[in-house]
GROMACS .gro file of C-alpha atoms in nm:
model
  399
    1UNK     CA    1  -5.940  -4.395   4.277
    2UNK     CA    2  -5.731  -4.521   3.982
    3UNK     CA    3  -5.544  -4.846   4.033
    4UNK     CA    4  -5.248  -4.729   3.825
    5UNK     CA    5  -4.958  -4.559   3.999
    6UNK     CA    6  -4.934  -4.303   3.721
    7UNK     CA    7  -5.211  -4.081   3.583
    8UNK     CA    8  -5.232  -3.844   3.289
    9UNK     CA    9  -5.448  -3.532   3.287
   10UNK     CA   10  -5.519  -3.412   2.934
   11UNK     CA   11  -5.685  -3.075   2.881
   12UNK     CA   12  -5.865  -3.002   2.555
   13UNK     CA   13  -5.897  -2.632   2.622
   14UNK     CA   14  -6.066  -2.562   2.288
   15UNK     CA   15  -6.345  -2.821   2.326
   16UNK     CA   16  -6.370  -2.766   2.702
   17UNK     CA   17  -6.273  -3.107   2.845
   18UNK     CA   18  -6.031  -3.240   3.103
   19UNK     CA   19  -5.964  -3.615   3.075
   20UNK     CA   20  -5.799  -3.832   3.341
   21UNK     CA   21  -5.637  -4.153   3.214
   22UNK     CA   22  -5.437  -4.427   3.380
   23UNK     CA   23  -5.090  -4.496   3.241
   24UNK     CA   24  -4.993  -4.705   3.057
   25UNK     CA   25  -5.327  -4.870   2.974
   26UNK     CA   26  -5.513  -4.547   2.892
   27UNK     CA   27  -5.835  -4.615   3.084
   28UNK     CA   28  -6.039  -4.296   3.125
   29UNK     CA   29  -6.123  -4.275   3.496
   30UNK     CA   30  -6.274  -3.927   3.511
   31UNK     CA   31  -6.373  -3.644   3.281
   32UNK     CA   32  -6.470  -3.281   3.330
   33UNK     CA   33  -6.687  -3.105   3.072
   34UNK     CA   34  -6.741  -2.735   3.011
   35UNK     CA   35  -6.395  -2.658   3.146
   36UNK     CA   36  -6.172  -2.445   2.923
   37UNK     CA   37  -5.837  -2.441   3.100
   38UNK     CA   38  -5.575  -2.172   3.046
   39UNK     CA   39  -5.308  -2.336   2.835
   40UNK     CA   40  -5.067  -2.050   2.907
   41UNK     CA   41  -5.094  -2.074   3.286
   42UNK     CA   42  -5.074  -2.453   3.255
   43UNK     CA   43  -5.081  -2.709   3.534
   44UNK     CA   44  -4.923  -2.650   3.874
   45UNK     CA   45  -4.811  -2.960   4.068
   46UNK     CA   46  -4.926  -2.968   4.431
   47UNK     CA   47  -4.839  -3.216   4.709
   48UNK     CA   48  -5.014  -3.554   4.713
   49UNK     CA   49  -5.040  -3.592   4.335
   50UNK     CA   50  -5.281  -3.298   4.304
   51UNK     CA   51  -5.267  -3.025   4.042
   52UNK     CA   52  -5.396  -2.669   4.015
   53UNK     CA   53  -5.515  -2.501   3.695
   54UNK     CA   54  -5.740  -2.213   3.588
   55UNK     CA   55  -6.068  -2.233   3.398
   56UNK     CA   56  -6.047  -1.923   3.179
   57UNK     CA   57  -6.415  -1.924   3.084
   58UNK     CA   58  -6.564  -1.964   3.432
   59UNK     CA   59  -6.292  -1.766   3.606
   60UNK     CA   60  -6.206  -2.035   3.859
   61UNK     CA   61  -5.891  -2.180   4.007
   62UNK     CA   62  -5.938  -2.557   4.020
   63UNK     CA   63  -5.755  -2.795   4.251
   64UNK     CA   64  -5.780  -3.144   4.100
   65UNK     CA   65  -5.704  -3.468   4.284
   66UNK     CA   66  -5.680  -3.751   4.029
   67UNK     CA   67  -5.601  -3.998   4.310
   68UNK     CA   68  -5.895  -3.901   4.530
   69UNK     CA   69  -6.262  -3.992   4.541
   70UNK     CA   70  -6.365  -3.655   4.391
   71UNK     CA   71  -6.165  -3.508   4.104
   72UNK     CA   72  -6.246  -3.143   4.184
   73UNK     CA   73  -6.120  -3.084   4.537
   74UNK     CA   74  -6.173  -2.708   4.534
   75UNK     CA   75  -6.288  -2.429   4.300
   76UNK     CA   76  -6.203  -2.066   4.384
   77UNK     CA   77  -6.306  -1.761   4.177
   78UNK     CA   78  -6.004  -1.580   4.029
   79UNK     CA   79  -5.942  -1.303   3.778
   80UNK     CA   80  -5.888  -1.408   3.415
   81UNK     CA   81  -5.744  -1.436   3.153
   82UNK     CA   82  -5.490  -1.634   3.352
   83UNK     CA   83  -5.132  -1.567   3.248
   84UNK     CA   84  -4.916  -1.738   3.510
   85UNK     CA   85  -4.982  -1.955   3.814
   86UNK     CA   86  -4.753  -2.032   4.108
   87UNK     CA   87  -4.758  -2.138   4.473
   88UNK     CA   88  -4.532  -2.124   4.776
   89UNK     CA   89  -4.318  -2.435   4.845
   90UNK     CA   90  -4.583  -2.576   5.081
   91UNK     CA   91  -4.850  -2.572   4.808
   92UNK     CA   92  -5.088  -2.376   5.029
   93UNK     CA   93  -5.055  -2.017   4.902
   94UNK     CA   94  -5.127  -1.955   4.532
   95UNK     CA   95  -5.106  -1.654   4.301
   96UNK     CA   96  -5.260  -1.606   3.954
   97UNK     CA   97  -5.163  -1.319   3.723
   98UNK     CA   98  -5.364  -1.195   3.425
   99UNK     CA   99  -5.239  -1.088   3.085
  100UNK     CA  100  -5.318  -1.117   2.719
  101UNK     CA  101  -5.588  -1.381   2.670
  102UNK     CA  102  -5.745  -1.361   2.322
  103UNK     CA  103  -5.644  -0.998   2.280
  104UNK     CA  104  -5.381  -0.825   2.070
  105UNK     CA  105  -5.218  -0.662   2.372
  106UNK     CA  106  -5.224  -0.699   2.751
  107UNK     CA  107  -5.514  -0.519   2.914
  108UNK     CA  108  -5.569  -0.658   3.265
  109UNK     CA  109  -5.369  -0.564   3.573
  110UNK     CA  110  -5.545  -0.797   3.818
  111UNK     CA  111  -5.362  -1.036   4.050
  112UNK     CA  112  -5.544  -1.298   4.260
  113UNK     CA  113  -5.400  -1.459   4.573
  114UNK     CA  114  -5.554  -1.766   4.739
  115UNK     CA  115  -5.498  -1.947   5.068
  116UNK     CA  116  -5.612  -2.306   5.009
  117UNK     CA  117  -5.611  -2.389   5.380
  118UNK     CA  118  -5.860  -2.118   5.477
  119UNK     CA  119  -6.038  -2.061   5.145
  120UNK     CA  120  -5.956  -1.690   5.157
  121UNK     CA  121  -5.893  -1.508   4.830
  122UNK     CA  122  -5.833  -1.147   4.726
  123UNK     CA  123  -5.785  -0.953   4.403
  124UNK     CA  124  -5.564  -0.647   4.361
  125UNK     CA  125  -5.438  -0.429   4.078
  126UNK     CA  126  -5.068  -0.430   3.988
  127UNK     CA  127  -4.942  -0.338   3.640
  128UNK     CA  128  -5.082  -0.409   3.296
  129UNK     CA  129  -4.859  -0.654   3.113
  130UNK     CA  130  -4.790  -1.024   3.109
  131UNK     CA  131  -4.631  -1.069   3.451
  132UNK     CA  132  -4.464  -1.387   3.563
  133UNK     CA  133  -4.502  -1.486   3.926
  134UNK     CA  134  -4.330  -1.684   4.200
  135UNK     CA  135  -4.428  -1.721   4.567
  136UNK     CA  136  -4.137  -1.741   4.812
  137UNK     CA  137  -4.210  -1.924   5.137
  138UNK     CA  138  -4.105  -1.867   5.494
  139UNK     CA  139  -4.258  -1.706   5.801
  140UNK     CA  140  -4.378  -1.413   5.590
  141UNK     CA  141  -4.429  -1.539   5.230
  142UNK     CA  142  -4.358  -1.306   4.940
  143UNK     CA  143  -4.519  -1.274   4.598
  144UNK     CA  144  -4.262  -1.180   4.333
  145UNK     CA  145  -4.397  -1.043   4.005
  146UNK     CA  146  -4.173  -1.034   3.700
  147UNK     CA  147  -4.271  -0.729   3.492
  148UNK     CA  148  -4.162  -0.614   3.147
  149UNK     CA  149  -4.118  -0.272   2.985
  150UNK     CA  150  -3.996  -0.148   3.225
  151UNK     CA  151  -3.850  -0.469   3.358
  152UNK     CA  152  -3.855  -0.535   3.730
  153UNK     CA  153  -3.901  -0.795   4.000
  154UNK     CA  154  -4.170  -0.645   4.222
  155UNK     CA  155  -4.199  -0.788   4.574
  156UNK     CA  156  -4.525  -0.796   4.772
  157UNK     CA  157  -4.599  -0.949   5.112
  158UNK     CA  158  -4.857  -1.225   5.062
  159UNK     CA  159  -5.034  -1.130   5.386
  160UNK     CA  160  -5.078  -0.771   5.265
  161UNK     CA  161  -5.231  -0.885   4.937
  162UNK     CA  162  -5.465  -1.132   5.108
  163UNK     CA  163  -5.583  -0.860   5.348
  164UNK     CA  164  -5.659  -0.612   5.066
  165UNK     CA  165  -5.996  -0.436   5.076
  166UNK     CA  166  -6.275  -0.537   4.835
  167UNK     CA  167  -6.294  -0.366   4.497
  168UNK     CA  168  -5.956  -0.469   4.355
  169UNK     CA  169  -5.747  -0.183   4.499
  170UNK     CA  170  -5.409  -0.092   4.346
  171UNK     CA  171  -5.105  -0.210   4.540
  172UNK     CA  172  -4.752  -0.080   4.564
  173UNK     CA  173  -4.457  -0.322   4.578
  174UNK     CA  174  -4.280  -0.362   4.909
  175UNK     CA  175  -3.949  -0.373   4.720
  176UNK     CA  176  -3.835  -0.357   4.355
  177UNK     CA  177  -3.531  -0.509   4.184
  178UNK     CA  178  -3.448  -0.379   3.832
  179UNK     CA  179  -3.458  -0.628   3.544
  180UNK     CA  180  -3.409  -0.597   3.166
  181UNK     CA  181  -3.725  -0.517   2.970
  182UNK     CA  182  -3.743  -0.849   2.782
  183UNK     CA  183  -3.800  -1.094   3.067
  184UNK     CA  184  -3.991  -1.411   2.974
  185UNK     CA  185  -3.963  -1.730   3.181
  186UNK     CA  186  -3.962  -1.782   3.557
  187UNK     CA  187  -3.843  -2.042   3.806
  188UNK     CA  188  -3.790  -2.082   4.178
  189UNK     CA  189  -3.548  -2.301   4.373
  190UNK     CA  190  -3.713  -2.343   4.716
  191UNK     CA  191  -3.402  -2.494   4.876
  192UNK     CA  192  -3.197  -2.178   4.820
  193UNK     CA  193  -3.494  -1.936   4.831
  194UNK     CA  194  -3.394  -1.804   4.490
  195UNK     CA  195  -3.601  -1.682   4.197
  196UNK     CA  196  -3.485  -1.681   3.835
  197UNK     CA  197  -3.598  -1.480   3.532
  198UNK     CA  198  -3.497  -1.542   3.171
  199UNK     CA  199  -3.392  -1.234   2.972
  200UNK     CA  200  -3.202  -1.171   2.651
  201UNK     CA  201  -2.870  -1.141   2.831
  202UNK     CA  202  -2.913  -1.452   3.046
  203UNK     CA  203  -3.088  -1.583   3.354
  204UNK     CA  204  -3.115  -1.324   3.630
  205UNK     CA  205  -3.115  -1.470   3.978
  206UNK     CA  206  -3.218  -1.313   4.306
  207UNK     CA  207  -3.218  -1.446   4.662
  208UNK     CA  208  -3.466  -1.361   4.933
  209UNK     CA  209  -3.321  -1.135   5.201
  210UNK     CA  210  -3.578  -1.047   5.466
  211UNK     CA  211  -3.873  -0.880   5.294
  212UNK     CA  212  -3.678  -0.810   4.977
  213UNK     CA  213  -3.448  -0.957   4.715
  214UNK     CA  214  -3.074  -0.937   4.659
  215UNK     CA  215  -2.954  -0.973   4.299
  216UNK     CA  216  -2.710  -1.251   4.218
  217UNK     CA  217  -2.475  -1.310   3.927
  218UNK     CA  218  -2.644  -1.338   3.587
  219UNK     CA  219  -2.614  -1.686   3.434
  220UNK     CA  220  -2.516  -1.637   3.067
  221UNK     CA  221  -2.679  -1.839   2.792
  222UNK     CA  222  -2.340  -1.901   2.635
  223UNK     CA  223  -2.498  -1.851   2.294
  224UNK     CA  224  -2.630  -1.578   2.066
  225UNK     CA  225  -2.971  -1.745   2.113
  226UNK     CA  226  -3.187  -1.708   2.425
  227UNK     CA  227  -3.436  -1.903   2.630
  228UNK     CA  228  -3.800  -1.801   2.664
  229UNK     CA  229  -3.886  -2.066   2.921
  230UNK     CA  230  -3.736  -2.183   3.249
  231UNK     CA  231  -3.801  -2.498   3.444
  232UNK     CA  232  -3.656  -2.645   3.762
  233UNK     CA  233  -3.539  -3.006   3.757
  234UNK     CA  234  -3.650  -3.119   4.102
  235UNK     CA  235  -3.446  -3.443   4.101
  236UNK     CA  236  -3.116  -3.294   3.996
  237UNK     CA  237  -3.158  -2.928   4.106
  238UNK     CA  238  -3.087  -2.779   3.768
  239UNK     CA  239  -3.246  -2.515   3.548
  240UNK     CA  240  -3.362  -2.609   3.199
  241UNK     CA  241  -3.456  -2.403   2.898
  242UNK     CA  242  -3.464  -2.419   2.518
  243UNK     CA  243  -3.250  -2.163   2.338
  244UNK     CA  244  -3.408  -2.034   2.018
  245UNK     CA  245  -3.190  -1.866   1.756
  246UNK     CA  246  -3.219  -1.741   1.403
  247UNK     CA  247  -3.426  -1.470   1.238
  248UNK     CA  248  -3.706  -1.349   1.468
  249UNK     CA  249  -3.953  -1.345   1.176
  250UNK     CA  250  -4.217  -1.610   1.265
  251UNK     CA  251  -4.261  -1.689   0.895
  252UNK     CA  252  -3.907  -1.827   0.901
  253UNK     CA  253  -3.975  -2.063   1.193
  254UNK     CA  254  -3.851  -2.375   1.005
  255UNK     CA  255  -3.504  -2.216   1.016
  256UNK     CA  256  -3.505  -2.145   1.388
  257UNK     CA  257  -3.222  -2.317   1.575
  258UNK     CA  258  -3.285  -2.491   1.907
  259UNK     CA  259  -3.058  -2.600   2.189
  260UNK     CA  260  -3.144  -2.773   2.514
  261UNK     CA  261  -2.985  -2.566   2.791
  262UNK     CA  262  -2.911  -2.709   3.135
  263UNK     CA  263  -2.751  -2.524   3.426
  264UNK     CA  264  -2.655  -2.725   3.735
  265UNK     CA  265  -2.728  -2.510   4.039
  266UNK     CA  266  -2.479  -2.693   4.263
  267UNK     CA  267  -2.176  -2.686   4.033
  268UNK     CA  268  -2.257  -2.382   3.818
  269UNK     CA  269  -2.189  -2.590   3.507
  270UNK     CA  270  -2.392  -2.516   3.192
  271UNK     CA  271  -2.440  -2.771   2.914
  272UNK     CA  272  -2.603  -2.706   2.574
  273UNK     CA  273  -2.728  -2.983   2.343
  274UNK     CA  274  -2.834  -2.935   1.980
  275UNK     CA  275  -3.196  -3.029   1.914
  276UNK     CA  276  -3.239  -2.934   1.548
  277UNK     CA  277  -3.430  -2.668   1.352
  278UNK     CA  278  -3.800  -2.582   1.377
  279UNK     CA  279  -4.035  -2.517   1.665
  280UNK     CA  280  -3.928  -2.637   2.012
  281UNK     CA  281  -4.070  -2.478   2.326
  282UNK     CA  282  -4.185  -2.648   2.644
  283UNK     CA  283  -4.008  -2.951   2.786
  284UNK     CA  284  -4.090  -3.230   3.031
  285UNK     CA  285  -3.877  -3.398   3.298
  286UNK     CA  286  -3.889  -3.776   3.342
  287UNK     CA  287  -3.692  -3.993   3.585
  288UNK     CA  288  -3.369  -4.005   3.381
  289UNK     CA  289  -3.455  -3.802   3.071
  290UNK     CA  290  -3.563  -3.458   2.956
  291UNK     CA  291  -3.816  -3.463   2.672
  292UNK     CA  292  -3.864  -3.209   2.393
  293UNK     CA  293  -4.094  -3.207   2.091
  294UNK     CA  294  -3.962  -3.064   1.766
  295UNK     CA  295  -4.205  -2.963   1.492
  296UNK     CA  296  -4.069  -2.918   1.138
  297UNK     CA  297  -4.214  -2.945   0.785
  298UNK     CA  298  -3.966  -3.225   0.710
  299UNK     CA  299  -4.094  -3.433   1.004
  300UNK     CA  300  -4.172  -3.407   1.375
  301UNK     CA  301  -3.992  -3.590   1.652
  302UNK     CA  302  -3.969  -3.645   2.023
  303UNK     CA  303  -3.615  -3.579   2.147
  304UNK     CA  304  -3.510  -3.761   2.466
  305UNK     CA  305  -3.197  -3.630   2.635
  306UNK     CA  306  -3.060  -3.869   2.898
  307UNK     CA  307  -2.879  -3.778   3.217
  308UNK     CA  308  -2.573  -3.938   3.056
  309UNK     CA  309  -2.606  -3.687   2.765
  310UNK     CA  310  -2.725  -3.952   2.519
  311UNK     CA  311  -2.979  -3.825   2.266
  312UNK     CA  312  -3.257  -4.043   2.127
  313UNK     CA  313  -3.487  -3.917   1.850
  314UNK     CA  314  -3.832  -4.073   1.812
  315UNK     CA  315  -4.020  -3.987   1.487
  316UNK     CA  316  -4.380  -3.873   1.535
  317UNK     CA  317  -4.665  -3.907   1.281
  318UNK     CA  318  -4.753  -3.588   1.096
  319UNK     CA  319  -5.046  -3.373   1.206
  320UNK     CA  320  -5.318  -3.249   0.974
  321UNK     CA  321  -5.315  -2.872   1.010
  322UNK     CA  322  -4.957  -2.862   1.132
  323UNK     CA  323  -4.751  -2.542   1.091
  324UNK     CA  324  -4.624  -2.509   0.733
  325UNK     CA  325  -4.360  -2.316   0.545
  326UNK     CA  326  -4.476  -1.965   0.466
  327UNK     CA  327  -4.704  -1.949   0.772
  328UNK     CA  328  -4.650  -1.883   1.140
  329UNK     CA  329  -4.619  -2.163   1.398
  330UNK     CA  330  -4.881  -2.005   1.626
  331UNK     CA  331  -5.203  -1.898   1.455
  332UNK     CA  332  -5.468  -2.151   1.355
  333UNK     CA  333  -5.237  -2.453   1.354
  334UNK     CA  334  -5.204  -2.778   1.545
  335UNK     CA  335  -4.924  -2.827   1.794
  336UNK     CA  336  -4.798  -3.080   2.047
  337UNK     CA  337  -4.794  -3.092   2.425
  338UNK     CA  338  -4.547  -3.305   2.621
  339UNK     CA  339  -4.559  -3.434   2.979
  340UNK     CA  340  -4.357  -3.657   3.211
  341UNK     CA  341  -4.319  -3.728   3.581
  342UNK     CA  342  -3.985  -3.718   3.766
  343UNK     CA  343  -4.081  -4.055   3.920
  344UNK     CA  344  -4.157  -4.232   3.593
  345UNK     CA  345  -4.003  -4.332   3.259
  346UNK     CA  346  -4.322  -4.257   3.064
  347UNK     CA  347  -4.339  -3.956   2.833
  348UNK     CA  348  -4.671  -3.844   2.681
  349UNK     CA  349  -4.691  -3.640   2.358
  350UNK     CA  350  -5.010  -3.519   2.190
  351UNK     CA  351  -5.096  -3.522   1.822
  352UNK     CA  352  -5.302  -3.205   1.804
  353UNK     CA  353  -5.632  -3.231   1.619
  354UNK     CA  354  -5.618  -3.609   1.603
  355UNK     CA  355  -5.718  -3.676   1.963
  356UNK     CA  356  -5.416  -3.899   2.018
  357UNK     CA  357  -5.149  -3.916   2.285
  358UNK     CA  358  -4.831  -4.109   2.211
  359UNK     CA  359  -4.704  -4.285   2.523
  360UNK     CA  360  -4.330  -4.346   2.491
  361UNK     CA  361  -4.095  -4.525   2.729
  362UNK     CA  362  -3.799  -4.289   2.770
  363UNK     CA  363  -3.556  -4.570   2.841
  364UNK     CA  364  -3.619  -4.752   2.514
  365UNK     CA  365  -3.768  -4.483   2.290
  366UNK     CA  366  -4.049  -4.724   2.198
  367UNK     CA  367  -4.411  -4.617   2.174
  368UNK     CA  368  -4.592  -4.842   2.420
  369UNK     CA  369  -4.945  -4.719   2.357
  370UNK     CA  370  -5.147  -4.459   2.172
  371UNK     CA  371  -5.409  -4.316   2.404
  372UNK     CA  372  -5.736  -4.168   2.276
  373UNK     CA  373  -5.908  -3.956   2.543
  374UNK     CA  374  -6.212  -3.888   2.324
  375UNK     CA  375  -6.177  -3.527   2.201
  376UNK     CA  376  -5.955  -3.375   1.926
  377UNK     CA  377  -5.700  -3.204   2.155
  378UNK     CA  378  -5.693  -2.903   1.923
  379UNK     CA  379  -5.379  -2.688   1.939
  380UNK     CA  380  -5.215  -2.985   2.108
  381UNK     CA  381  -5.410  -2.949   2.430
  382UNK     CA  382  -5.211  -2.950   2.751
  383UNK     CA  383  -5.087  -3.239   2.965
  384UNK     CA  384  -4.958  -3.324   3.310
  385UNK     CA  385  -4.836  -3.666   3.426
  386UNK     CA  386  -4.832  -3.743   3.799
  387UNK     CA  387  -4.763  -4.020   4.042
  388UNK     CA  388  -4.883  -3.985   4.399
  389UNK     CA  389  -4.549  -3.881   4.551
  390UNK     CA  390  -4.329  -3.796   4.252
  391UNK     CA  391  -4.184  -3.475   4.396
  392UNK     CA  392  -4.301  -3.267   4.100
  393UNK     CA  393  -4.444  -3.019   4.352
  394UNK     CA  394  -4.083  -2.925   4.427
  395UNK     CA  395  -4.123  -2.695   4.127
  396UNK     CA  396  -4.380  -2.439   4.252
  397UNK     CA  397  -4.441  -2.269   3.914
  398UNK     CA  398  -4.721  -2.365   3.675
  399UNK     CA  399  -4.616  -2.535   3.349
   0.00000   0.00000   0.00000
């Protein structure tokens, strides 16, 4: 068991490694080999400092305990390629959707549900696409799938899915709530039993009502841009996203505009903050800051937005193989992953292809260490930062 109160899990999904390092000293305490984790499904925080993730090559859901005697606590076969991963608020009931993988269009309609307490698992067929997923808790937990084209929130009883017959039978939703066709981005607020879905017109919200959902008022973006990602701030009960604007042509990505978008669930207040042009996507939530990475041909940076609305910009060294003008920001290029814990001031940022992780103190903006897990971290890899009881599991959607 690591001595440090904070641990970093770094996935090199291209090379097939998962590294566990103590923070801030960077000691490697454990390493998995031959494990190619789904970067899209990401890491899902579970109670007790554990995380769940999906090995896309072996087709396994892994429960990892970086604070325990054995890193791999459980491995359960699931359908792949994993698209999205979520659990109920207790962290016991999990769902994994399938989608695109390394294909030009979605082709799999398989959904896997898992009960970690009993070890039971079942696979069913839903709809081909790239469905998002949330799992609402209660006496009779619900699996809510967010579909596109046609858009819908499809509601299934978890118990029905888990009891499905062998052979991956098709299932029919228990209830359906219409949604625009361009949904992308999901969140759940366990305290209010609400689910949220990002669309072009804003964030659609729905509240559990018995075995179904009741639509709430759409939260507008307040901008001509839109968010493609949603995340719950577990400390401050707010929704976060990054609004991307500008020409949709990926060759013009250096011109894309980016705003940090925060919506306070208690007050209903929405606050945008300018981040600058280029590529900004996922974000990370530290104790008193929200962290974004911005990639641009004129220079990359870590942007730290404080709870007092102060903005600190930390320059990052350039990456060999970074996205360039005239090319897309996705194919065959290096990127950056970012991670933080809501119980810590540390923020970790990868330098894709270089095998480096910049460890920055959010309060000062100073780089305290440069960690080297031992593999290149191609495409930026993927990160999660945990302390034993940081409350990150209050967000039951994989990131």
